[in-house]
Coordinates of C-alpha atoms (C1' of nucleotides) in Angstrom, one line a residue:
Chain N
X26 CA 74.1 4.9 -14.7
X27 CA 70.7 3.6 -16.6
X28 CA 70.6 1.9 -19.6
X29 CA 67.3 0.9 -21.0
X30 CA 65.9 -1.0 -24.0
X31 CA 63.0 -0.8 -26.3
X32 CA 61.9 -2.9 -29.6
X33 CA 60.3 0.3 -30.6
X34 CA 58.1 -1.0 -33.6
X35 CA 58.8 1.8 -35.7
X36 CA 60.4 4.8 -33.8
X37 CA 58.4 7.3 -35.8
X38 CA 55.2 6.0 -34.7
X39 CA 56.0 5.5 -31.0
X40 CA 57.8 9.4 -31.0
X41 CA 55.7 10.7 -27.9
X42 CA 55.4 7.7 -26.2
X43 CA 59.3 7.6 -26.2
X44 CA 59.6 11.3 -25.4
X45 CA 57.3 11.0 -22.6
X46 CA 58.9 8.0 -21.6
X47 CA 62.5 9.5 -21.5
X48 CA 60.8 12.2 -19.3
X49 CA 59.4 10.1 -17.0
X50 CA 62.6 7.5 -16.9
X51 CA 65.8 9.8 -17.6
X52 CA 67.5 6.8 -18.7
X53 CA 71.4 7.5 -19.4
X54 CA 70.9 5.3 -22.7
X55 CA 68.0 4.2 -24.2
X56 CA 69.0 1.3 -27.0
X57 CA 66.1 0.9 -29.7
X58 CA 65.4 -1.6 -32.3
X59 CA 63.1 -2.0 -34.9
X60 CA 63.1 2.2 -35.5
X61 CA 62.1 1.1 -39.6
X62 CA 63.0 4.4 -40.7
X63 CA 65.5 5.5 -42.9
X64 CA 68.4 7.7 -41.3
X65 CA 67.2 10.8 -42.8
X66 CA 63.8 10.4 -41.6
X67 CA 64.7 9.4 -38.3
X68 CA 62.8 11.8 -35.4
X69 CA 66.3 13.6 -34.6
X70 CA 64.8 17.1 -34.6
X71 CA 61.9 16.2 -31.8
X72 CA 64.4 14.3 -29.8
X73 CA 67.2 17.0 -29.6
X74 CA 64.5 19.6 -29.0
X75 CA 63.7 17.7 -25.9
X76 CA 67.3 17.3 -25.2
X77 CA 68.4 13.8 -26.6
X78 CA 71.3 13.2 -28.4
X79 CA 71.1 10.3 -31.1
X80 CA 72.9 8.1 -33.3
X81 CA 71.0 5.7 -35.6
X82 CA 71.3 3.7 -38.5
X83 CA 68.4 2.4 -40.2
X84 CA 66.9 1.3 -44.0
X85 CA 63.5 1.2 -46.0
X86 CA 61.2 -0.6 -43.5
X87 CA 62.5 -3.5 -41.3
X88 CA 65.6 -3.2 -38.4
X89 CA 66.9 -0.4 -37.6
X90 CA 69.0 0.9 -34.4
X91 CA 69.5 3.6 -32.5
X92 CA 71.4 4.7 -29.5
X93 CA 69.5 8.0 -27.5
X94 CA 71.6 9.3 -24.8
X95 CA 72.1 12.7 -22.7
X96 CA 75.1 13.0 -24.0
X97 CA 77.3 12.5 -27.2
X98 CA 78.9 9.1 -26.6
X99 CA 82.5 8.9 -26.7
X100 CA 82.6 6.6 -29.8
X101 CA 80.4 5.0 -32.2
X102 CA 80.0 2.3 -34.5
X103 CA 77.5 0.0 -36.4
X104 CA 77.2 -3.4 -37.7
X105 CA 79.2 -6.4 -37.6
X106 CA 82.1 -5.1 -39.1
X107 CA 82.9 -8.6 -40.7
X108 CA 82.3 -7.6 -44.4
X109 CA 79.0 -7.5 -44.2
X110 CA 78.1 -4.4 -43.0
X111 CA 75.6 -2.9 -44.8
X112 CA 73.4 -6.1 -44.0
X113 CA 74.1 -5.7 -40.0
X114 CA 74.1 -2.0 -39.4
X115 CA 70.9 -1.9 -39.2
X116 CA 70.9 -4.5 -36.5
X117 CA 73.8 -3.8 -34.0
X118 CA 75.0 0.1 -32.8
X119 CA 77.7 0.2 -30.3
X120 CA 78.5 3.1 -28.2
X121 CA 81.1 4.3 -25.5
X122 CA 79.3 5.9 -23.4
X123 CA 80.2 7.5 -19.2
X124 CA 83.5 4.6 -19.7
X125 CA 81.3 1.6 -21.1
X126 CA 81.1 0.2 -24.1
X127 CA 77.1 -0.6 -24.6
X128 CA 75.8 -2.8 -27.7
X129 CA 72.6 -2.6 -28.9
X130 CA 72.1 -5.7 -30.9
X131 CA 68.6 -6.1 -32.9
X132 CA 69.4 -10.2 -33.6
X133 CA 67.2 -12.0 -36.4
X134 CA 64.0 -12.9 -35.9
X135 CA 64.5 -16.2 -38.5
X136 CA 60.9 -16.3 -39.5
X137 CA 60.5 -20.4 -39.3
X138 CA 62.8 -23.1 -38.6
X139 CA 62.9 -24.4 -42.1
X140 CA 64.0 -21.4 -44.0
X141 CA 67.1 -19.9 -44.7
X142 CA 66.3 -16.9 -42.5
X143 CA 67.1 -19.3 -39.7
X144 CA 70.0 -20.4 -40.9
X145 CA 71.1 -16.6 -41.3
X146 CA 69.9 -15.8 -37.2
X147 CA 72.1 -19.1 -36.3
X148 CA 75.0 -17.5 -38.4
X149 CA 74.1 -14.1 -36.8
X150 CA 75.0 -15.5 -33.4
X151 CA 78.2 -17.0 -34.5
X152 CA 79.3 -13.9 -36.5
X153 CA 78.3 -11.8 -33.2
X154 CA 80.5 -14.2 -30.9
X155 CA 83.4 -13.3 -33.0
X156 CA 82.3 -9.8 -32.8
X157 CA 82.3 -9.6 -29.4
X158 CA 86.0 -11.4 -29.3
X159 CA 87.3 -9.3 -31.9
X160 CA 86.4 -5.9 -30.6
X161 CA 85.7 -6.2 -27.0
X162 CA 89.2 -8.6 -26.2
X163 CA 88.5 -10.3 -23.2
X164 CA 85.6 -10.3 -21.3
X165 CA 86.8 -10.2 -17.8
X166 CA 89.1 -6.7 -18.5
X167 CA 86.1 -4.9 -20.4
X168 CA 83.6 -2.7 -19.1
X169 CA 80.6 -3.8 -21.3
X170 CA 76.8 -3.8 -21.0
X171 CA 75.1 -5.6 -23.8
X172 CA 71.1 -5.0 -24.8
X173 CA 68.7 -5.5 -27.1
X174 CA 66.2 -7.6 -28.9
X175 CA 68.1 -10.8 -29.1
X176 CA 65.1 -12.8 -30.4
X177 CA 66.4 -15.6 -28.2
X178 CA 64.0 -17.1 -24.7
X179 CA 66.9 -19.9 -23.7
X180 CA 64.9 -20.6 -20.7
X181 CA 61.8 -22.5 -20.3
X182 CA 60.9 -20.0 -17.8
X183 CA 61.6 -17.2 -20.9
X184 CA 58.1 -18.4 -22.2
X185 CA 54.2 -18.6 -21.0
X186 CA 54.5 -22.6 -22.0
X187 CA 57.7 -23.9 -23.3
X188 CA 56.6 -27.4 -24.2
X189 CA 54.0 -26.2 -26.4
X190 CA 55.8 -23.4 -28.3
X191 CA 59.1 -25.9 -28.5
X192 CA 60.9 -25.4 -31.3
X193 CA 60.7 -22.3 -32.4
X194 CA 62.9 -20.1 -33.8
X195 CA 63.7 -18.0 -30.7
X196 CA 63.0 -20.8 -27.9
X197 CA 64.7 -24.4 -29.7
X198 CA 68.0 -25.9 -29.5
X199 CA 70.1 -24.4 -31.7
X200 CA 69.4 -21.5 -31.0
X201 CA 69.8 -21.9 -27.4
X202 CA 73.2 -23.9 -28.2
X203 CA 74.3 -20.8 -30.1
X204 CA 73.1 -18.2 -27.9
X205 CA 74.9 -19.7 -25.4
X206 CA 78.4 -19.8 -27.3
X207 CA 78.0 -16.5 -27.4
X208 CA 77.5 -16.0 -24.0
X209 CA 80.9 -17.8 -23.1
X210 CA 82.7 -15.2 -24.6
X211 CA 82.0 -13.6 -20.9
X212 CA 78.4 -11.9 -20.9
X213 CA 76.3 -12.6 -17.3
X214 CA 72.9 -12.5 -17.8
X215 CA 71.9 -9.4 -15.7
X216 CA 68.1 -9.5 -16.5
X217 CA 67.6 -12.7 -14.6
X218 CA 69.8 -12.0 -12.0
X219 CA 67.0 -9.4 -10.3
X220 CA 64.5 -11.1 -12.2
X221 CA 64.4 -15.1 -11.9
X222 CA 60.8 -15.7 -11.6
X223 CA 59.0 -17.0 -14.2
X224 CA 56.2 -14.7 -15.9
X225 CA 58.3 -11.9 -16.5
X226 CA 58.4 -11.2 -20.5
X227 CA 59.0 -7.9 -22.5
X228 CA 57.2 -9.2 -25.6
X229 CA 53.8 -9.9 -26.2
X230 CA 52.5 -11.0 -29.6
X231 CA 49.8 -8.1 -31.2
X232 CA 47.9 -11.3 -32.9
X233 CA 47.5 -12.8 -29.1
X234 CA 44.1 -11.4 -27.8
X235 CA 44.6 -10.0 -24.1
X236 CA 48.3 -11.6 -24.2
X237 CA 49.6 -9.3 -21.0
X238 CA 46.2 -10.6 -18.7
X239 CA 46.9 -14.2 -19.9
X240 CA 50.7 -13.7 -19.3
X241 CA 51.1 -14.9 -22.7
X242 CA 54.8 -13.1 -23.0
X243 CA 58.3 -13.9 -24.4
X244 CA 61.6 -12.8 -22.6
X245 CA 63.6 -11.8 -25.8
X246 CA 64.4 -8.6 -24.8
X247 CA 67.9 -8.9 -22.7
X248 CA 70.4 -7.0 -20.3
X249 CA 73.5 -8.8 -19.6
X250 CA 77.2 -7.5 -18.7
X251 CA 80.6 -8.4 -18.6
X252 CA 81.9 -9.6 -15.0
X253 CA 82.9 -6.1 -14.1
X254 CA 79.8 -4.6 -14.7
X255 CA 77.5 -7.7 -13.6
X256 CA 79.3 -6.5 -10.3
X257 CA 78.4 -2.8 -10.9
X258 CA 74.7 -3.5 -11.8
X259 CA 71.8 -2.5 -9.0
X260 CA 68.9 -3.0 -10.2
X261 CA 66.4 -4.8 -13.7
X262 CA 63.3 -4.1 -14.1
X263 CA 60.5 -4.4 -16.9
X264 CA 58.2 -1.2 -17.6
X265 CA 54.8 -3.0 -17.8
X266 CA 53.3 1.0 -18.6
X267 CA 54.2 1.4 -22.1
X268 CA 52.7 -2.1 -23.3
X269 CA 49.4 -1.5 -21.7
X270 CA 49.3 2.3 -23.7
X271 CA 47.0 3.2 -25.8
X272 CA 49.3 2.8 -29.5
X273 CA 52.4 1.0 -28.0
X274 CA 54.8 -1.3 -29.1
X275 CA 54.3 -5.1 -29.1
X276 CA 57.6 -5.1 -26.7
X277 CA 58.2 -3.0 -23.9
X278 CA 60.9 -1.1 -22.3
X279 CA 63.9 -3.2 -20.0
X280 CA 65.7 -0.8 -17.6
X281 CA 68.9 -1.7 -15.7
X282 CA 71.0 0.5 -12.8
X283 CA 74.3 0.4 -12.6
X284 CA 76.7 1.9 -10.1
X285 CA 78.5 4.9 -11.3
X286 CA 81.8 2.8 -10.7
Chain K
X30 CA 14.9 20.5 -37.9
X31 CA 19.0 20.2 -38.3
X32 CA 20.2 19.0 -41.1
X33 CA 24.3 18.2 -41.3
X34 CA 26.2 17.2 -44.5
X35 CA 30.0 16.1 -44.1
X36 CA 32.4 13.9 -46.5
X37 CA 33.7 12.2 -43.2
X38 CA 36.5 10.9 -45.6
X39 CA 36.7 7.4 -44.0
X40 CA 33.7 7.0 -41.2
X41 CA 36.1 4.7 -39.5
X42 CA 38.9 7.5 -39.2
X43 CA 36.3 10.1 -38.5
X44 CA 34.4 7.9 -35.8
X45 CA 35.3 10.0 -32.5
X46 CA 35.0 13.2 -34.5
X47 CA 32.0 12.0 -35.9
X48 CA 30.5 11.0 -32.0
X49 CA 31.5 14.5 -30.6
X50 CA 30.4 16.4 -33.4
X51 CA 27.0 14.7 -33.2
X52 CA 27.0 15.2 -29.1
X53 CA 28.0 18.9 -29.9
X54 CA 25.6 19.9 -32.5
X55 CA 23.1 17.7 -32.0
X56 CA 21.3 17.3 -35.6
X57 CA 18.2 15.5 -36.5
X58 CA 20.2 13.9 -39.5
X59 CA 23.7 13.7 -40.5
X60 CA 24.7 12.8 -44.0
X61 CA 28.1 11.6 -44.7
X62 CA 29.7 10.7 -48.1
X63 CA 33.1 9.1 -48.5
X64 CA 32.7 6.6 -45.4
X65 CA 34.8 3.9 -47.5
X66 CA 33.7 1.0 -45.1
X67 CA 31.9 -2.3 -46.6
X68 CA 28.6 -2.5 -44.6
X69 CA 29.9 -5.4 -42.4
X70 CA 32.2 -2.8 -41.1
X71 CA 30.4 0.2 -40.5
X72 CA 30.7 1.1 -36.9
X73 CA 27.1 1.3 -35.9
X74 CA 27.5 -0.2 -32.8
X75 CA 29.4 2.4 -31.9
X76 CA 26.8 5.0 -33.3
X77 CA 23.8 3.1 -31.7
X78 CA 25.4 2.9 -28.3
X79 CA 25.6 7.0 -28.3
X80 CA 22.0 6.9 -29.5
X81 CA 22.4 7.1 -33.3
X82 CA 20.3 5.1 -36.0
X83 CA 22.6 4.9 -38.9
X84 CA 21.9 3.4 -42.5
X85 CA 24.6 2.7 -44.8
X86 CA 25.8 1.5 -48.2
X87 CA 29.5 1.2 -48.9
X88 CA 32.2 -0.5 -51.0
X89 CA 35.8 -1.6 -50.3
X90 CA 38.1 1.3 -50.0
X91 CA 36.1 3.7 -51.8
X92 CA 32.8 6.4 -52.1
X93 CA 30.2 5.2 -49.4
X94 CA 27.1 7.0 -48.2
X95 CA 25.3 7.0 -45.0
X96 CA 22.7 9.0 -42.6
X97 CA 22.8 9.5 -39.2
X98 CA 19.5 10.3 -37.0
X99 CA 18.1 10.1 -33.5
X100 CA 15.3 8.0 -34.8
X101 CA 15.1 5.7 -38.0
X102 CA 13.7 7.2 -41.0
X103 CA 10.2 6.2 -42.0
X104 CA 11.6 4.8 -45.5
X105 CA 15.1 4.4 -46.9
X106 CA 16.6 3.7 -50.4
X107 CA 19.9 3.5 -52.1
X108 CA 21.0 4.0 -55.8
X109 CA 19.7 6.2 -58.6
X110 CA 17.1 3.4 -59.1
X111 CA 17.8 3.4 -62.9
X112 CA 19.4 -0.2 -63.7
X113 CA 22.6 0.7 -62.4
X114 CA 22.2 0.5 -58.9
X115 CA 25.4 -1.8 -57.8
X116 CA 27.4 1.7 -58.9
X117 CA 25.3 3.9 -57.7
X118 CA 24.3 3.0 -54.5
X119 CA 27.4 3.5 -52.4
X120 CA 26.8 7.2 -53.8
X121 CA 22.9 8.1 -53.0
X122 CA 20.7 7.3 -50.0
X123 CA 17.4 8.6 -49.4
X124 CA 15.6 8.8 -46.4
X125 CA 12.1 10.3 -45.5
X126 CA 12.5 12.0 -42.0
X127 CA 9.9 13.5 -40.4
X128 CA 7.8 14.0 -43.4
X129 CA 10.7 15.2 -45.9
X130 CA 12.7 13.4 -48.1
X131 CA 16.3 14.0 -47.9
X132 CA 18.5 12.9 -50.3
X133 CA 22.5 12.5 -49.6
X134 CA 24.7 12.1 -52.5
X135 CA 28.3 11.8 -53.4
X136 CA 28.5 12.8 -56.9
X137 CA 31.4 11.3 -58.7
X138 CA 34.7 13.7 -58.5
X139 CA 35.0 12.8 -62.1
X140 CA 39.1 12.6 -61.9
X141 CA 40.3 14.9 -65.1
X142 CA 38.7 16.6 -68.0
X143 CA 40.3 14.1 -70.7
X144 CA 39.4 11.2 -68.7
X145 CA 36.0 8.7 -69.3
X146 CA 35.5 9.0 -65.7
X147 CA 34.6 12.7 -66.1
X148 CA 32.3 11.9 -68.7
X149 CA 30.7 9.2 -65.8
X150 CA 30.3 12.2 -63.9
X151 CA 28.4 14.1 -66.6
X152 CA 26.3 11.1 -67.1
X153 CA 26.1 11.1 -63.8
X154 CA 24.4 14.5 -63.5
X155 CA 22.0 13.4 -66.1
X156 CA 20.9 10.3 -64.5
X157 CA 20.2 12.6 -61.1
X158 CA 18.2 14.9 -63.1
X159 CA 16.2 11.8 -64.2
X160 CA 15.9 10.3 -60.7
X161 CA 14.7 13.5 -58.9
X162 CA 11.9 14.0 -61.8
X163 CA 10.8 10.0 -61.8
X164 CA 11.2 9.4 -58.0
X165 CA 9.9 12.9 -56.2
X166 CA 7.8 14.3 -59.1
X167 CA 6.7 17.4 -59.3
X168 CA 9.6 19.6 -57.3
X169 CA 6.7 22.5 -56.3
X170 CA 4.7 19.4 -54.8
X171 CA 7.4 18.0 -52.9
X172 CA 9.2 18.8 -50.0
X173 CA 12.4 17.8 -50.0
X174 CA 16.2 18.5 -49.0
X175 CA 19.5 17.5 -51.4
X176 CA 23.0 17.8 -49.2
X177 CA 25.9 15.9 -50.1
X178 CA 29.5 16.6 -51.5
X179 CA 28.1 17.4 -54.9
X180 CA 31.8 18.0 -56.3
X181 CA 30.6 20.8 -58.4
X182 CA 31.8 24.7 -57.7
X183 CA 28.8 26.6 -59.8
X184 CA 30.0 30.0 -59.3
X185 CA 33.2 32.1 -59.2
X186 CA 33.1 32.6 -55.7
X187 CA 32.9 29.1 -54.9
X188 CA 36.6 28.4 -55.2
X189 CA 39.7 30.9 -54.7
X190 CA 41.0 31.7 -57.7
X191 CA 38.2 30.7 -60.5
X192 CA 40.5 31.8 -63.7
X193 CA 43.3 30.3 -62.4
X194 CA 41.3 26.8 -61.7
X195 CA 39.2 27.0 -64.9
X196 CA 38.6 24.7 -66.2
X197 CA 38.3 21.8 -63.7
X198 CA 36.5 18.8 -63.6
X199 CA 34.4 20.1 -60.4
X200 CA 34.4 23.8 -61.8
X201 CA 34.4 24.2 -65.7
X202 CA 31.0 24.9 -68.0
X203 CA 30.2 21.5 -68.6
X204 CA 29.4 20.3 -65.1
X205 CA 28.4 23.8 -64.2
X206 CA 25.4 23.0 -67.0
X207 CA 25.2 19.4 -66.3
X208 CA 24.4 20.3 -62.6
X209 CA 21.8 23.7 -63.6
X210 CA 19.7 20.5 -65.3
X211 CA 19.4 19.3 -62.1
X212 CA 18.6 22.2 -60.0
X213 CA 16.1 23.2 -62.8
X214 CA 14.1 20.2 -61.8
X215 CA 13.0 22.6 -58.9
X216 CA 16.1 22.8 -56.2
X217 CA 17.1 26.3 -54.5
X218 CA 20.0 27.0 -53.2
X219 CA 20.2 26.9 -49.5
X220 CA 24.0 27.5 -48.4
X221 CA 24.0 30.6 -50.7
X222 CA 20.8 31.4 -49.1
X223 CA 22.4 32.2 -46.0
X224 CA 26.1 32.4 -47.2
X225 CA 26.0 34.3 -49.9
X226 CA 29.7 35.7 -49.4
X227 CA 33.1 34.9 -51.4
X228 CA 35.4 32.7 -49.3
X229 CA 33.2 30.3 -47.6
X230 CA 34.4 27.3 -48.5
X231 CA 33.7 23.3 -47.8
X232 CA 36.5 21.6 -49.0
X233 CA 40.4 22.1 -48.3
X234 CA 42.7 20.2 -50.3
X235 CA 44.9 18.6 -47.8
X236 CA 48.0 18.6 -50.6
X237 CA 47.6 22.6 -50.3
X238 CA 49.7 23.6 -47.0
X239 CA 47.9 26.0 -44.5
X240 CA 44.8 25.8 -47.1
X241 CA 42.3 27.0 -44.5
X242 CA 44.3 30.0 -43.2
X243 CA 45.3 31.2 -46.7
X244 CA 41.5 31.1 -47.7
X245 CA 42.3 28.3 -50.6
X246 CA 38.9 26.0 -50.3
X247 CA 36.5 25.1 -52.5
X248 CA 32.5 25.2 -52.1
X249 CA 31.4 21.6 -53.2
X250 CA 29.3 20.1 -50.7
X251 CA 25.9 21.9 -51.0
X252 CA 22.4 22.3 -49.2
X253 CA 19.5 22.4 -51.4
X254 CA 15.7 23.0 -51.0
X255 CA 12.8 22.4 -53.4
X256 CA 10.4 25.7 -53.2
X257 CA 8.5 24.6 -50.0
X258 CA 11.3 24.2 -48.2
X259 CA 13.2 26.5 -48.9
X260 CA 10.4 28.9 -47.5
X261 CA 11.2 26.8 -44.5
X262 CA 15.2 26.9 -44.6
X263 CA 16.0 28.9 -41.2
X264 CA 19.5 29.2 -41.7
X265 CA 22.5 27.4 -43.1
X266 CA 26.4 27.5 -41.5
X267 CA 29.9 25.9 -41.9
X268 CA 31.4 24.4 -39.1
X269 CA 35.4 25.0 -39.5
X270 CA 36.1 23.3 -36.3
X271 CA 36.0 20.0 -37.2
X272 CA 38.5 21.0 -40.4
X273 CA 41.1 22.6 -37.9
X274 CA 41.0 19.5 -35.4
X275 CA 43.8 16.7 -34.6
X276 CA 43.0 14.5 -37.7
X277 CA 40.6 16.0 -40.1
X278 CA 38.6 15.2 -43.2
X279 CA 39.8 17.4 -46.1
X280 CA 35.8 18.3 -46.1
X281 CA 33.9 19.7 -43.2
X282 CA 30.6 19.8 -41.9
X283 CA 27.7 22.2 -43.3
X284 CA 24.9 22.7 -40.9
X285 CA 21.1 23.6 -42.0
X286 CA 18.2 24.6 -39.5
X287 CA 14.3 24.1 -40.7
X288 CA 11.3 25.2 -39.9
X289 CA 9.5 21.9 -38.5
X290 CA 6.0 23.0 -40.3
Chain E
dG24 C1' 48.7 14.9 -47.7
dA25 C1' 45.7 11.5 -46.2
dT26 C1' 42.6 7.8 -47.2
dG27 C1' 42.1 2.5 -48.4
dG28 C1' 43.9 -2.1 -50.5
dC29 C1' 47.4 -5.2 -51.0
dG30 C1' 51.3 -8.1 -49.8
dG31 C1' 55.4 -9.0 -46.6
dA32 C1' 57.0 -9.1 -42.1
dG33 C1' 57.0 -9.9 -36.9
Chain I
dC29 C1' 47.4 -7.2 -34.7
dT30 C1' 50.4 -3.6 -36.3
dC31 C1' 54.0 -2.1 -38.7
dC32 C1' 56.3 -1.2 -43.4
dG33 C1' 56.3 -0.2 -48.8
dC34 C1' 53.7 0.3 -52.8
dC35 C1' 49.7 1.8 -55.6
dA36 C1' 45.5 4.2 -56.6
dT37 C1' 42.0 7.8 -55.5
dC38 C1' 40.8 12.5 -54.4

DNA sequence: GATGGCGGAG
DNA sequence: CTCCGCCATC
């Protein structure tokens, strides 16, 4: 089983670069974020034409998540589903999918640490931890895989110079404190499990001139998994390809192997 | 000598069409109209690296003039000259090119009937008239070439329907007089010289689906000749390629061959 | 429908 | 730097 990620940018604008890359990858799953499209704009057509099924959920500009898959998955759902739905849809899709649930989570950014935006991603993460409790049960009797865009780098190895960017709103102790919490509910980070070395990011910043040649990346894109499937998973790697093409997203594509069972 | 009109809409947009066009057809001058580019962004580097002098006046986000040529002209001048030149000059350049003044202008599209910017483009007209009879003199005594996207349809069979369009700010009796002023100063109509057909069109409005293949174009960008060189006019042709390419101007190119003496 | 400008976001 | 949405122009 493959399950890959991609902060898109927009799904409409990267459409070939994700058909070809489906072609080229034949990823079980591919999780998006960032599609900014509205549901009934969203590429369906062109996807199913080149045999991708798709659920989505998405609004005017900003977020947006979708789930593309080979086949239908087994169940779906979106958001929170803490009473604030229509805010989170956007941001977290959950499928089941070949006997696994997979979550797609497109965590705020929180703009700067002084805003309320902040204060919303930190509230995000706690609202997510109770998510995961709520609707996954425990940890170590699921078969989960959770992916994404979780605007979080809680290592100083996550970033080109961790001293220098410290705090920030992805890479500063709160958020590290409250990324964390919600990795006690039972997730095992799978990304850095086949990938410790430092220098290995899936975002680099459009404003940074040459940013990939510097190595001047972020690891905010994540794979992780619930003990089970931390067991079943073969193989992370990062598709340096799409970044370096010629219209692409500022993040790039995460894809993770996992034995059929 | 080749002489090339095209309202590249956006020189920016247009600059690989532009670059293969040139390498294609290889003109002595190109004229373009609608480059929308301030000066300090005009892509001549890009131009002079593939061997093109280019001069150039433009405004933010709108009209904008330029000519392209293998060698720089022997003289060069913007505006209608008459006190209003700040307007004007984004809209009419002038260059002498191996001994004949060529004049590129973008004459205002003049918006609706009901509005004061169609009476701008009447004025407009009048001030034209003026300039060719102040700055080239005497028309028989002068040889010189007027291209542009003149946004006037004189004749029935420059649009596709002319009773159903009638009247239009580019095709109704007061800019069809307004502009025989100016061609009484002495110019001869080249294009119909050598395309003297209904249904060869410049202009396809891109709001107009399949515009080009249902014939629904409009004849507004023009080649003109005073009476010596008209003599020398050799031929004249519309290049629908560039209109039927990847990312097109809603204009296309219009191609005029001279006798060099 | 396809430009550009602007302001907001990342 | 590159998206979006919105507005204006043609």
């Amino acid at each position: 089983m493959r399950i890959a990620t991609f902060n898109c940018n927009s799904v409409r604008k990267r459409l070939d670069l994700i058909l070809a890359w489906l072609a080229d990858n034949q990823p079980d799953v591919l999780a998006l974020q960032e599609t900014k499209v509205m549901d009934d704009d969203f590429p369906a057509a062109a996807l199913a034409e080149a045999g991708w099924h798709a659920v989505y959920r998405g609004q005017k500009g900003y977020n947006g998540v979708a789930m593309l898959s080979r086949m239908r998955p087994q169940l779906v759902s979106f958001g929170l589903q803490d009473g604030d739905d229509g805010e989170s849809e956007p941001r977290l899709v959950r499928i089941r999918y070949g006997g696994i649930d997979i979550i797609n989570t497109y965590v705020p950014q929180g703009r700067a640490l002084e805003t309320e935006q902040f204060q919303f991603k930190l509230a995000w993460l706690k609202r997510l931890r109770a998510y995961f409790e709520r609707e996954l049960g425990e940890a170590a009797a699921t078969d989960a895989v959770w992916v994404g865009d979780l605007n979080v780098a809680p290592e100083a190895k996550d970033v080109h110079d961790s001293k220098k960017i410290w705090p920030h709103v992805c890479h500063c102790q709160e958020v590290i404190d409250r990324f964390q919490e919600v990795l006690d509910w039972g997730w095992g980070d799978v990304f850095r499990r086949f990938l410790p070395e430092a220098g290995v990011y899936t975002f680099w910043d459009y404003r940074v001139r040459g940013a990939i040649d510097r190595g001047l990346g972020w690891r905010i894109d994540h794979v992780l998994g619930t003990p089970s499937m931390a067991e079943r998973a073969k193989g992370c790697r990062v598709d340096m390809q799409a970044r370096r093409s010629e219209a692409p997203s500022d993040h790039t594509f995460v894809i993770s192997d996992w034995a059929t069972d």
